[in-house]
Amino acid sequence: MSELRPIFNALMRGKTGALLLIMQVAVTLAIVSNAAFIINDRLTYLHQETGLQDQNLFRFNLYTFGKQVDIRQQQEVDETLLRNIPGVADAVVINQVPLSGSGDSTSFNLKPSPQQSQSERAAFFMADEHLLNTLGVKLEEGRNFTAADVVYSQYYDKNAAVALVTRQFIDGLFPAGDGLGQTMYLGDIPLKIIGIVAPMKGPWLKDEKPDNVVLIPQVEGVAFKRVLVRTEAGRRDEVMQQVASVLLASESERVVSNIKGVDELLATYNSQDKLMSNMLLVLICVLLLVTALGISGLALFNVGRRTRQIGTRRALGAKKSDILRYFLLENSLVSISGMILGSILALAMSDVLMRHYSLPRLDNWFILYSLCGIYLMGMLAVYWPALRAAQIAPSIATRNV
Amino acid sequence: MLNMTNISKVYRSEMVQTHALRDFNLQVNEGEFIAVTGPSGSGKTTFLNIAGMLETYTGGTYELDGINVGKLTDNGRAELRNQKIGFIFQGFNLIPDLNLYENVEVPLRYRGIKTAERKRRIERCLEQVGLGARAKHVPAQLSGGQQQRVAIARALAGEPRFLLADEPTGNLDSLMARQVMELLESINKDGATIIMVTHDPELARRAQRNIQVVDGQICDFKLYQGGAEQQRATAGA
């Protein structure tokens, strides 16, 4: 360690270059650690388990404009037609599509409004008794809907009386774990929880509670419908091509549009996050490259400036390894100083990001990882100039350069 | 103590071969003060570089304190240089970013000497050259003569058996040159062997032996003993 003192003193006497590099290392560490943390956060979000068979699910819109068409009767015909297409596992008319990035959520309470009680927000899917099978989600406890549970309503003039919920939701509303069989309220409408389903996501992965989902056996008789279809594995494209012709053959006064796979919807929904992650990755690479070039450049400049000094040190007994170590230690001092400053800067930057962009607090491990990465990069960047310095002949000391 | 036999040094480029030294024979005994003179390009500095193991030689044999230098690795030469040789350069070669104490400390660190012993030697050597009170100054705050005295302190701190001086007064005015020369003479009286390259015949006359190098060979040497001059005309005799 005593070797560090003269190196430190020498750095302090010619400090402009070193200070600039310390600042560069500090800023790089602050940005890289925060950017890496954000990328990791986005990747965790992008790769989370949906609980759904995204690649076998697709949705489309169905708008009936024919005034003579009985919407409810036609819906039953349509569902039957769809379920009979070869390759279809099940299909339902549904109020919103999972993983699409668009939909509704509401609060479910322990007591009917306007009474105050514990509440839990959840996305809610409304469809007939085929809903669970169409989603491809397993029932873990209780029972599934039956046809008798399904309520056909017009502008919510009637309401279902039962619901299926996810484990995350019921644990939130009934922390004691006794929710199954209990009644919750949607406004003042009672809903008895008759079953708990396996984990699945609602329409938004970015939601604070994306696993809070409630399934309600209710169908609204409206002209504009969303339809969700699950196919057997590998047969989705084939089914998607047939859907419009099968439905229009039954009733032509309507439009079938936006036939899209759920995985495509998810990809579109996630595209901004992927773009941001990629841009941050490019930023990290560019920053690291610029910093590495800065370190390497300053070291090369120092080697050039100190050629006579290095020759003199060699003449006074320094081995090549001593010269190599000198430059590596000098760079270590600059890097470590920059890292100490950079760690503080990283936490300050995280604070600003938290306050203004609702990002989670920077995990200290990311500072540590970035620290190790930047230190290693600095050592690699300085190694070649240091090696060049070590090759300087001791006879330089006696030459009039 | 220092024994060179038929030493040659050839610098090769794509087009030209330059014989900087050829059949160079020299024996130096313990405690001698030798001046090496000769015109520019005669091979004086090449001889000094080879004697100080700053350069390798092309042919011949060089033994320092019984060690065959030709058989040493780069690390081996660095160690031997550090232990046995002190250098004094024409341009002083102090490290401008280090203060005087740290400058003198440089060779001692490479030898791995402990902090307390380093401190003792540095303080003693700086006192010896009259700069003990200025240990915290940086070289730029000193005159040329003072800088050369620091360089001498640095050379002495390792307690070397040889001092190799490359025109140590070349960059100094006559008054400072005389002071530095007196310092070297006093060091020699204390037992150090000194080989000094110089252009100045006045300084050369103050050495015990003057070797004249021309075209890479010793062409003449003179012995000075108490003002009486003996001249021999045979190279390497």
XYZ file of C-alpha atoms in Angstrom:
638
model
C 0.000 0.000 0.000
C 2.909 2.338 0.702
C 3.528 2.253 -3.038
C 0.288 4.168 -3.482
C 1.423 7.262 -1.608
C 3.917 8.629 -4.166
C 1.541 7.716 -7.002
C -1.247 9.605 -5.231
C 1.050 12.565 -4.560
C 2.139 12.621 -8.192
C -1.504 12.546 -9.306
C -2.335 15.419 -6.975
C 0.476 17.564 -8.408
C -0.745 17.129 -11.982
C -4.375 16.784 -11.234
C -6.329 18.275 -14.156
C -6.279 15.166 -16.338
C -6.871 12.873 -13.379
C -9.779 14.983 -12.095
C -11.459 14.972 -15.493
C -11.114 11.198 -15.646
C -12.442 10.808 -12.091
C -15.506 12.829 -13.138
C -15.917 10.698 -16.244
C -15.710 7.460 -14.261
C -18.164 8.843 -11.696
C -20.729 9.906 -14.299
C -20.298 6.604 -16.148
C -20.855 4.605 -12.967
C -23.935 6.638 -12.028
C -25.516 6.269 -15.467
C -24.469 2.658 -16.061
C -25.706 1.395 -12.691
C -29.066 3.148 -13.053
C -29.449 2.138 -16.698
C -28.520 -1.481 -15.907
C -31.039 -1.487 -13.068
C -33.776 -0.119 -15.329
C -32.926 -2.675 -18.036
C -33.075 -5.469 -15.478
C -36.397 -4.160 -14.190
C -37.788 -4.083 -17.743
C -36.405 -7.539 -18.582
C -37.932 -8.993 -15.413
C -41.222 -7.450 -16.391
C -40.953 -8.563 -20.035
C -40.143 -12.139 -19.096
C -42.701 -12.616 -16.328
C -44.944 -15.669 -16.514
C -48.390 -14.713 -17.861
C -50.176 -17.909 -16.852
C -51.836 -17.863 -20.276
C -51.160 -19.737 -23.501
C -50.371 -16.521 -25.442
C -49.323 -18.355 -28.579
C -52.567 -20.327 -28.818
C -54.867 -17.394 -28.082
C -56.163 -14.811 -30.513
C -58.814 -12.164 -30.443
C -60.903 -10.235 -32.914
C -63.620 -7.589 -32.917
C -67.099 -8.239 -34.161
C -69.370 -5.343 -34.954
C -72.933 -6.120 -35.971
C -74.606 -3.316 -37.931
C -77.675 -5.208 -39.171
C -80.690 -3.757 -37.332
C -82.710 -6.983 -37.654
C -80.111 -9.191 -35.980
C -80.920 -10.592 -32.519
C -77.657 -9.880 -30.806
C -77.997 -12.405 -28.004
C -79.224 -15.238 -30.219
C -76.544 -14.497 -32.838
C -73.886 -14.540 -30.129
C -74.834 -18.056 -29.120
C -74.781 -19.122 -32.778
C -71.398 -17.482 -33.283
C -69.862 -19.119 -30.238
C -71.108 -22.501 -31.356
C -69.765 -21.939 -34.878
C -66.387 -20.902 -33.537
C -66.145 -23.830 -31.121
C -66.884 -26.198 -34.022
C -64.043 -24.968 -36.227
C -61.442 -27.765 -36.300
C -58.483 -26.816 -34.153
C -60.452 -24.543 -31.771
C -60.171 -25.503 -28.092
C -62.781 -22.985 -26.944
C -64.077 -19.474 -27.628
C -65.988 -16.755 -25.765
C -67.342 -13.282 -26.240
C -65.440 -11.312 -23.603
C -65.419 -7.746 -22.255
C -61.621 -7.290 -22.463
C -58.594 -9.179 -23.699
C -55.785 -10.276 -21.379
C -52.238 -8.986 -22.019
C -53.527 -6.460 -24.563
C -52.564 -3.377 -22.583
C -56.145 -2.114 -22.704
C -59.057 -2.848 -20.383
C -60.863 -2.051 -17.139
C -60.288 -2.645 -13.480
C -62.383 -1.857 -10.450
C -62.357 -2.165 -6.680
C -64.037 -5.074 -4.919
C -65.025 -4.479 -1.287
C -65.887 -6.551 1.750
C -69.010 -4.500 2.374
C -71.552 -3.013 -0.052
C -71.092 0.655 -0.823
C -71.418 3.209 0.557
C -70.096 1.362 3.632
C -66.356 1.713 4.122
C -64.432 -1.558 4.132
C -61.272 -3.207 2.957
C -61.038 -3.229 -0.801
C -58.830 -4.735 -3.474
C -58.510 -3.564 -7.034
C -58.597 -6.125 -9.850
C -59.050 -6.473 -13.595
C -62.308 -8.256 -14.317
C -63.178 -10.492 -17.251
C -66.816 -11.111 -18.102
C -67.938 -14.017 -20.317
C -70.006 -17.208 -20.215
C -69.134 -20.551 -18.607
C -66.507 -21.239 -21.292
C -64.296 -18.424 -19.987
C -61.895 -20.473 -17.879
C -61.421 -23.105 -20.567
C -60.888 -20.450 -23.235
C -58.240 -18.763 -21.117
C -56.642 -22.176 -20.589
C -56.288 -21.473 -16.860
C -56.725 -24.237 -14.292
C -59.153 -24.141 -11.394
C -57.209 -24.685 -8.181
C -60.031 -24.730 -5.614
C -63.825 -24.557 -5.587
C -65.918 -24.953 -8.686
C -66.131 -23.467 -12.178
C -69.110 -21.555 -13.560
C -72.045 -23.481 -14.885
C -74.485 -22.293 -17.547
C -76.886 -21.510 -14.729
C -74.478 -18.972 -13.284
C -74.280 -16.964 -16.517
C -76.291 -13.748 -16.663
C -77.111 -12.045 -19.972
C -77.512 -8.347 -19.368
C -78.264 -5.216 -21.341
C -76.412 -2.197 -20.013
C -75.869 -4.103 -16.749
C -79.596 -4.380 -15.999
C -78.889 -7.759 -14.384
C -75.843 -8.894 -12.465
C -74.049 -12.162 -11.892
C -73.954 -13.470 -8.342
C -70.725 -15.476 -8.349
C -67.091 -14.982 -9.285
C -63.810 -16.809 -9.721
C -60.668 -15.075 -8.490
C -56.897 -15.497 -8.535
C -55.003 -16.470 -5.409
C -53.179 -13.100 -5.306
C -56.479 -11.240 -5.338
C -58.233 -13.306 -2.674
C -55.179 -13.163 -0.400
C -55.236 -9.375 -0.744
C -58.906 -9.031 0.097
C -59.013 -11.799 2.705
C -55.564 -11.832 4.346
C -56.746 -14.484 6.825
C -56.969 -16.959 3.931
C -60.688 -17.698 4.350
C -61.977 -15.975 1.203
C -63.332 -18.971 -0.680
C -67.116 -19.090 -0.274
C -67.249 -15.537 1.066
C -69.104 -12.666 -0.540
C -67.455 -9.524 -1.878
C -69.103 -6.482 -3.373
C -68.765 -4.673 -6.660
C -70.354 -1.419 -5.572
C -73.460 -2.765 -3.913
C -73.644 -5.953 -6.056
C -72.793 -9.076 -4.066
C -70.504 -11.636 -5.670
C -69.873 -14.969 -3.979
C -66.380 -16.328 -4.527
C -66.938 -19.880 -5.728
C -63.441 -20.796 -6.889
C -59.772 -19.877 -7.016
C -57.912 -20.118 -10.326
C -54.244 -20.578 -11.128
C -52.165 -17.364 -11.462
C -52.878 -15.361 -14.586
C -52.288 -11.811 -15.689
C -54.866 -9.183 -16.453
C -54.688 -6.785 -19.392
C -51.623 -4.881 -18.101
C -48.328 -6.410 -17.091
C -47.149 -2.975 -15.897
C -49.985 -2.714 -13.389
C -49.072 -2.452 -9.726
C -50.993 -5.707 -9.156
C -51.060 -7.461 -12.523
C -52.059 -10.797 -10.921
C -55.279 -9.459 -9.399
C -57.968 -10.930 -11.643
C -61.696 -11.571 -11.123
C -63.775 -13.658 -13.565
C -67.529 -12.964 -13.685
C -70.122 -15.070 -15.565
C -71.922 -12.235 -17.287
C -72.404 -11.301 -20.955
C -73.470 -7.883 -22.198
C -75.716 -7.856 -25.233
C -74.077 -5.128 -27.316
C -73.421 -4.730 -31.023
C -69.656 -4.371 -30.625
C -68.021 -7.444 -29.159
C -64.573 -8.729 -28.479
C -64.084 -12.429 -29.035
C -61.285 -14.548 -27.533
C -60.396 -17.892 -29.100
C -57.982 -20.565 -27.869
C -56.772 -23.087 -30.416
C -54.902 -26.328 -30.156
C -51.133 -25.889 -30.198
C -49.786 -24.997 -33.664
C -53.201 -24.470 -35.302
C -53.829 -20.822 -34.519
C -52.918 -19.402 -37.952
C -55.135 -21.908 -39.678
C -58.096 -21.012 -37.442
C -57.463 -17.256 -37.694
C -57.794 -17.489 -41.478
C -61.206 -19.193 -41.249
C -62.867 -17.054 -38.592
C -64.180 -14.206 -40.760
C -65.618 -16.441 -43.478
C -67.320 -18.787 -40.986
C -68.975 -15.920 -39.099
C -69.955 -13.897 -42.162
C -71.476 -16.973 -43.765
C -73.846 -17.153 -40.804
C -74.718 -13.437 -40.791
C -73.240 -10.999 -43.268
C -74.362 -7.687 -41.773
C -71.314 -7.236 -39.590
C -67.623 -6.599 -39.659
C -64.882 -8.885 -38.378
C -61.733 -6.890 -37.660
C -58.421 -6.813 -35.807
C -57.780 -10.543 -35.813
C -54.579 -10.715 -33.800
C -52.694 -13.213 -31.673
C -52.474 -12.377 -27.964
C -48.703 -12.731 -28.161
C -48.705 -10.060 -30.913
C -50.775 -7.753 -28.718
C -48.346 -8.338 -25.891
C -45.376 -7.647 -28.169
C -46.935 -4.350 -29.279
C -47.694 -3.474 -25.668
C -44.100 -4.291 -24.706
C -42.430 -2.651 -27.705
C -41.769 0.672 -25.920
C -40.103 -1.139 -23.049
C -38.002 -3.241 -25.417
C -36.992 -0.123 -27.319
C -36.095 1.648 -24.092
C -34.066 -1.344 -22.875
C -32.202 -1.533 -26.176
C -31.508 2.191 -26.163
C -30.223 2.020 -22.602
C -28.036 -0.917 -23.556
C -26.564 1.102 -26.438
C -26.071 4.047 -24.055
C -24.226 1.797 -21.599
C -21.990 0.418 -24.350
C -21.212 3.885 -25.750
C -20.481 5.266 -22.275
C -18.214 2.358 -21.399
C -16.420 2.697 -24.722
C -15.918 6.454 -24.276
C -14.678 5.940 -20.715
C -12.366 3.121 -21.775
C -10.988 5.345 -24.547
C -10.577 8.175 -22.033
C -8.660 5.963 -19.625
C -6.569 4.468 -22.397
C -5.962 7.899 -23.954
C -4.844 9.501 -20.710
C -2.588 6.543 -19.958
C -1.050 6.725 -23.457
C -0.565 10.470 -23.074
C 1.118 9.884 -19.719
C 3.356 7.203 -21.154
C 4.413 9.591 -23.917
C 4.925 12.465 -21.495
C 6.850 10.333 -19.015
C 9.061 8.372 -21.424
C 12.247 9.787 -19.883
C 10.878 9.224 -16.351
C 10.031 5.624 -17.130
C 13.516 5.083 -18.618
C 14.986 6.645 -15.469
C 12.924 4.375 -13.231
C 14.107 1.397 -15.250
C 17.702 2.628 -14.935
C 17.242 2.924 -11.167
C 16.180 -0.710 -10.920
C 12.521 -0.939 -11.875
C 11.572 -4.177 -13.566
C 9.083 -4.220 -16.425
C 6.515 -5.574 -13.997
C 7.136 -2.569 -11.689
C 6.321 -0.162 -14.528
C 3.240 -2.184 -15.463
C 2.109 -2.168 -11.831
C 2.724 1.564 -11.528
C 0.281 2.366 -14.331
C -2.285 -0.181 -13.141
C -2.112 1.239 -9.611
C -2.348 4.796 -10.890
C -5.440 3.854 -12.875
C -6.846 2.028 -9.855
C -6.527 5.186 -7.782
C -8.305 7.265 -10.422
C -10.979 4.599 -10.946
C -11.627 4.056 -7.235
C -11.881 7.805 -6.604
C -14.328 8.045 -9.512
C -16.259 5.079 -8.190
C -16.676 6.522 -4.713
C -17.988 9.746 -6.234
C -19.997 7.759 -8.792
C -21.723 5.648 -6.120
C -23.011 8.785 -4.418
C -24.037 10.200 -7.799
C -25.798 6.928 -8.711
C -27.913 7.039 -5.539
C -28.738 10.704 -6.123
C -29.703 9.953 -9.710
C -31.875 7.045 -8.562
C -33.615 9.396 -6.150
C -34.429 11.812 -8.958
C -35.673 8.962 -11.192
C -37.829 7.657 -8.344
C -39.400 11.026 -7.719
C -39.995 12.042 -11.323
C -40.480 8.770 -13.227
C -41.926 6.424 -10.577
C -39.040 3.991 -10.923
C -38.150 1.642 -8.069
C -35.169 2.499 -5.828
C -31.792 1.475 -7.272
C -30.668 -1.853 -5.884
C -27.207 -1.458 -4.293
C -26.085 -4.652 -5.972
C -26.291 -2.867 -9.310
C -23.844 -0.239 -8.095
C -21.535 -3.051 -6.998
C -21.872 -4.923 -10.317
C -21.281 -1.716 -12.308
C -18.358 -0.861 -10.058
C -16.685 -4.213 -10.717
C -17.435 -3.980 -14.444
C -16.042 -0.459 -14.810
C -12.979 -1.285 -12.714
C -12.254 -4.334 -14.868
C -12.825 -2.313 -18.034
C -10.468 0.389 -16.737
C -7.780 -2.179 -16.034
C -8.146 -3.640 -19.524
C -8.113 -0.152 -21.066
C -4.906 0.804 -19.283
C -3.191 -2.538 -19.775
C -1.963 -1.922 -23.329
C -0.524 1.555 -22.627
C 1.029 0.147 -19.437
C 2.562 -2.687 -21.428
C 3.996 -0.136 -23.865
C 5.450 1.785 -20.936
C 7.021 -1.386 -19.578
C 8.786 -1.895 -22.922
C 10.573 1.471 -22.686
C 14.298 0.765 -22.571
C 16.284 1.982 -19.569
C 18.857 3.485 -21.959
C 16.280 6.232 -22.718
C 17.503 7.760 -19.463
C 20.868 8.705 -20.959
C 19.538 9.926 -24.299
C 18.844 13.556 -24.967
C 15.170 13.142 -25.913
C 35.488 -5.465 -10.063
C 34.304 -4.352 -13.516
C 35.811 -6.360 -16.308
C 35.007 -5.875 -19.990
C 36.688 -8.114 -22.524
C 36.365 -7.586 -26.274
C 32.996 -5.922 -25.861
C 31.305 -4.909 -29.091
C 28.034 -3.166 -29.770
C 26.484 -2.987 -33.212
C 23.328 -1.000 -33.972
C 21.537 -2.383 -36.974
C 18.954 -0.656 -39.117
C 17.593 -1.858 -42.464
C 20.322 -0.082 -44.412
C 23.162 0.519 -42.007
C 25.219 -1.250 -39.368
C 26.932 1.033 -36.881
C 29.729 -0.310 -34.711
C 29.401 1.784 -31.574
C 31.980 -0.240 -29.639
C 34.508 -2.765 -30.879
C 37.033 -4.876 -29.011
C 36.501 -2.735 -25.955
C 38.617 -3.924 -23.050
C 38.562 -2.326 -19.646
C 39.213 -3.347 -16.095
C 38.144 -1.093 -13.243
C 39.334 -1.654 -9.715
C 37.534 -0.908 -6.490
C 37.768 2.733 -5.384
C 38.931 4.113 -8.733
C 37.687 7.402 -10.196
C 37.788 7.117 -13.944
C 36.989 9.809 -16.480
C 35.918 8.742 -19.953
C 36.469 11.335 -22.640
C 36.243 11.438 -26.403
C 34.540 13.286 -29.216
C 30.791 13.162 -29.801
C 29.694 9.859 -31.299
C 32.836 8.082 -30.153
C 30.936 5.538 -28.067
C 31.276 7.024 -24.553
C 27.574 6.877 -23.752
C 27.236 3.410 -25.285
C 30.061 2.258 -23.011
C 28.324 3.836 -20.014
C 24.994 2.245 -20.958
C 26.578 -1.189 -21.243
C 28.535 -0.722 -18.007
C 25.273 0.242 -16.289
C 23.386 -2.609 -17.979
C 21.011 -0.110 -19.581
C 21.793 -1.770 -22.904
C 22.886 -5.219 -23.918
C 26.053 -5.761 -25.931
C 26.553 -7.657 -29.163
C 29.765 -9.562 -28.410
C 32.443 -10.081 -25.763
C 32.236 -10.651 -22.026
C 31.257 -8.301 -19.236
C 31.628 -9.263 -15.602
C 30.485 -7.083 -12.726
C 31.641 -8.206 -9.306
C 32.243 -11.654 -10.756
C 28.754 -11.913 -12.280
C 28.562 -12.573 -16.018
C 26.112 -9.857 -17.076
C 25.507 -11.480 -20.478
C 23.758 -14.397 -18.843
C 21.273 -12.313 -16.882
C 17.635 -11.837 -17.806
C 16.072 -8.395 -18.065
C 14.832 -8.759 -14.469
C 18.257 -9.984 -13.341
C 19.940 -6.944 -14.876
C 17.354 -4.643 -13.249
C 18.063 -6.176 -9.840
C 21.848 -6.006 -10.254
C 21.605 -2.424 -11.502
C 19.497 -1.504 -8.497
C 21.852 -3.136 -5.987
C 25.278 -2.236 -7.322
C 25.007 0.850 -9.516
C 24.071 4.457 -8.914
C 23.419 6.707 -11.902
C 23.984 10.424 -12.275
C 22.601 11.809 -15.521
C 23.507 14.938 -17.439
C 19.872 16.131 -17.378
C 19.469 15.131 -13.691
C 16.437 12.960 -14.600
C 14.518 13.793 -11.451
C 10.829 12.975 -11.540
C 9.072 16.352 -11.598
C 5.840 15.097 -9.954
C 7.704 13.798 -6.877
C 9.325 15.868 -4.150
C 13.014 15.463 -3.272
C 12.339 12.862 -0.583
C 10.238 10.777 -2.970
C 12.794 11.139 -5.763
C 15.574 9.783 -3.589
C 13.229 7.051 -2.435
C 12.616 5.646 -5.940
C 15.515 3.125 -6.174
C 15.050 2.106 -2.525
C 11.418 1.169 -3.164
C 12.435 -1.027 -6.076
C 14.849 -2.807 -3.749
C 12.091 -3.453 -1.240
C 13.828 -1.643 1.641
C 11.573 -1.106 4.662
C 10.084 2.340 5.364
C 12.199 3.171 8.436
C 15.458 2.229 6.735
C 14.423 4.141 3.612
C 13.752 7.223 5.718
C 17.136 6.953 7.457
C 19.037 6.647 4.200
C 17.102 9.403 2.394
C 17.618 11.891 5.226
C 21.322 11.014 5.470
C 21.915 11.381 1.713
C 19.963 14.634 1.422
C 21.992 15.988 4.363
C 25.180 14.816 2.672
C 24.414 16.900 -0.428
C 23.260 19.842 1.676
C 19.550 19.659 0.889
C 18.180 18.055 4.038
C 15.944 21.020 4.753
C 14.303 20.953 1.350
C 13.015 17.393 1.257
C 9.441 18.498 0.584
C 10.337 20.727 -2.351
C 9.745 19.600 -5.902
C 12.598 19.695 -8.453
C 11.160 22.739 -10.247
C 11.826 24.789 -7.092
C 15.574 24.084 -7.222
C 18.475 25.403 -9.285
C 20.261 23.111 -11.744
C 23.147 22.505 -9.337
C 20.757 21.641 -6.520
C 18.875 19.245 -8.768
C 22.087 17.492 -9.665
C 22.897 17.189 -5.971
C 19.516 15.540 -5.431
C 20.360 13.152 -8.270
C 23.636 12.364 -6.522
C 21.767 11.786 -3.247
C 19.442 9.419 -5.120
C 22.447 7.559 -6.552
C 24.076 7.329 -3.119
C 20.980 6.238 -1.203
C 21.200 2.705 -2.558
C 24.817 2.517 -1.245
C 26.049 1.322 -4.629
C 29.522 -0.021 -5.366
C 29.615 1.950 -8.640
C 28.601 5.422 -9.537
C 28.151 5.982 -13.260
C 27.965 9.642 -14.161
C 27.007 10.786 -17.639
C 28.409 14.318 -18.044
C 27.175 15.255 -14.571
C 28.234 18.887 -14.948
C 27.209 19.282 -18.596
C 24.143 21.366 -17.788
C 25.699 23.437 -14.997
C 27.611 26.714 -14.871
C 31.248 26.551 -13.786
C 30.633 27.355 -10.110
C 27.981 24.682 -9.715
C 30.029 22.266 -11.803
C 32.930 22.718 -9.381
C 30.668 22.081 -6.378
C 29.281 18.898 -7.945
C 32.781 17.735 -8.851
C 33.960 18.317 -5.291
C 31.016 16.277 -4.064
C 31.909 13.397 -6.401
C 35.538 13.512 -5.250
C 34.448 13.351 -1.639
C 32.186 10.383 -2.399
C 35.083 8.667 -4.123
C 37.273 9.290 -1.097
C 34.617 7.552 0.985
C 35.184 4.416 -1.109
C 32.769 4.514 -4.070
C 34.080 3.620 -7.511
C 33.165 6.281 -10.052
C 33.123 6.207 -13.824
C 32.386 9.603 -15.289
C 31.806 10.462 -18.928
C 32.787 14.067 -19.659
C 33.757 16.422 -22.428
C 35.611 18.710 -20.058
C 39.406 18.044 -19.957
C 39.661 20.065 -16.723
C 37.280 17.690 -14.965
C 38.924 14.659 -16.568
C 42.247 15.710 -15.077
C 40.743 15.528 -11.596
C 40.053 11.793 -12.042
C 42.649 9.159 -11.255
C 42.509 7.682 -14.725
C 41.376 9.181 -18.015
C 40.239 6.871 -20.758
C 39.899 8.336 -24.208
C 37.443 6.645 -26.526
C 37.586 7.132 -30.292
C 35.521 5.203 -32.819
C 34.301 2.763 -30.205
C 37.726 1.804 -28.911
C 39.994 2.948 -26.123
C 42.799 4.680 -27.947
C 44.658 6.191 -25.020
C 44.630 6.421 -21.260
C 46.410 8.585 -18.728
C 47.045 8.128 -15.089
C 47.025 11.172 -12.850
C 48.686 10.760 -9.518
C 49.261 13.818 -7.392
C 49.592 16.064 -10.426
C 52.133 13.810 -12.159
C 50.843 12.524 -15.450
C 51.741 9.157 -16.911
C 50.600 8.440 -20.417
C 50.316 5.097 -22.104
C 49.600 4.776 -25.786
C 48.232 1.278 -26.034
C 44.533 0.711 -26.033
C 43.363 -1.514 -23.229
C 46.917 -2.150 -22.002
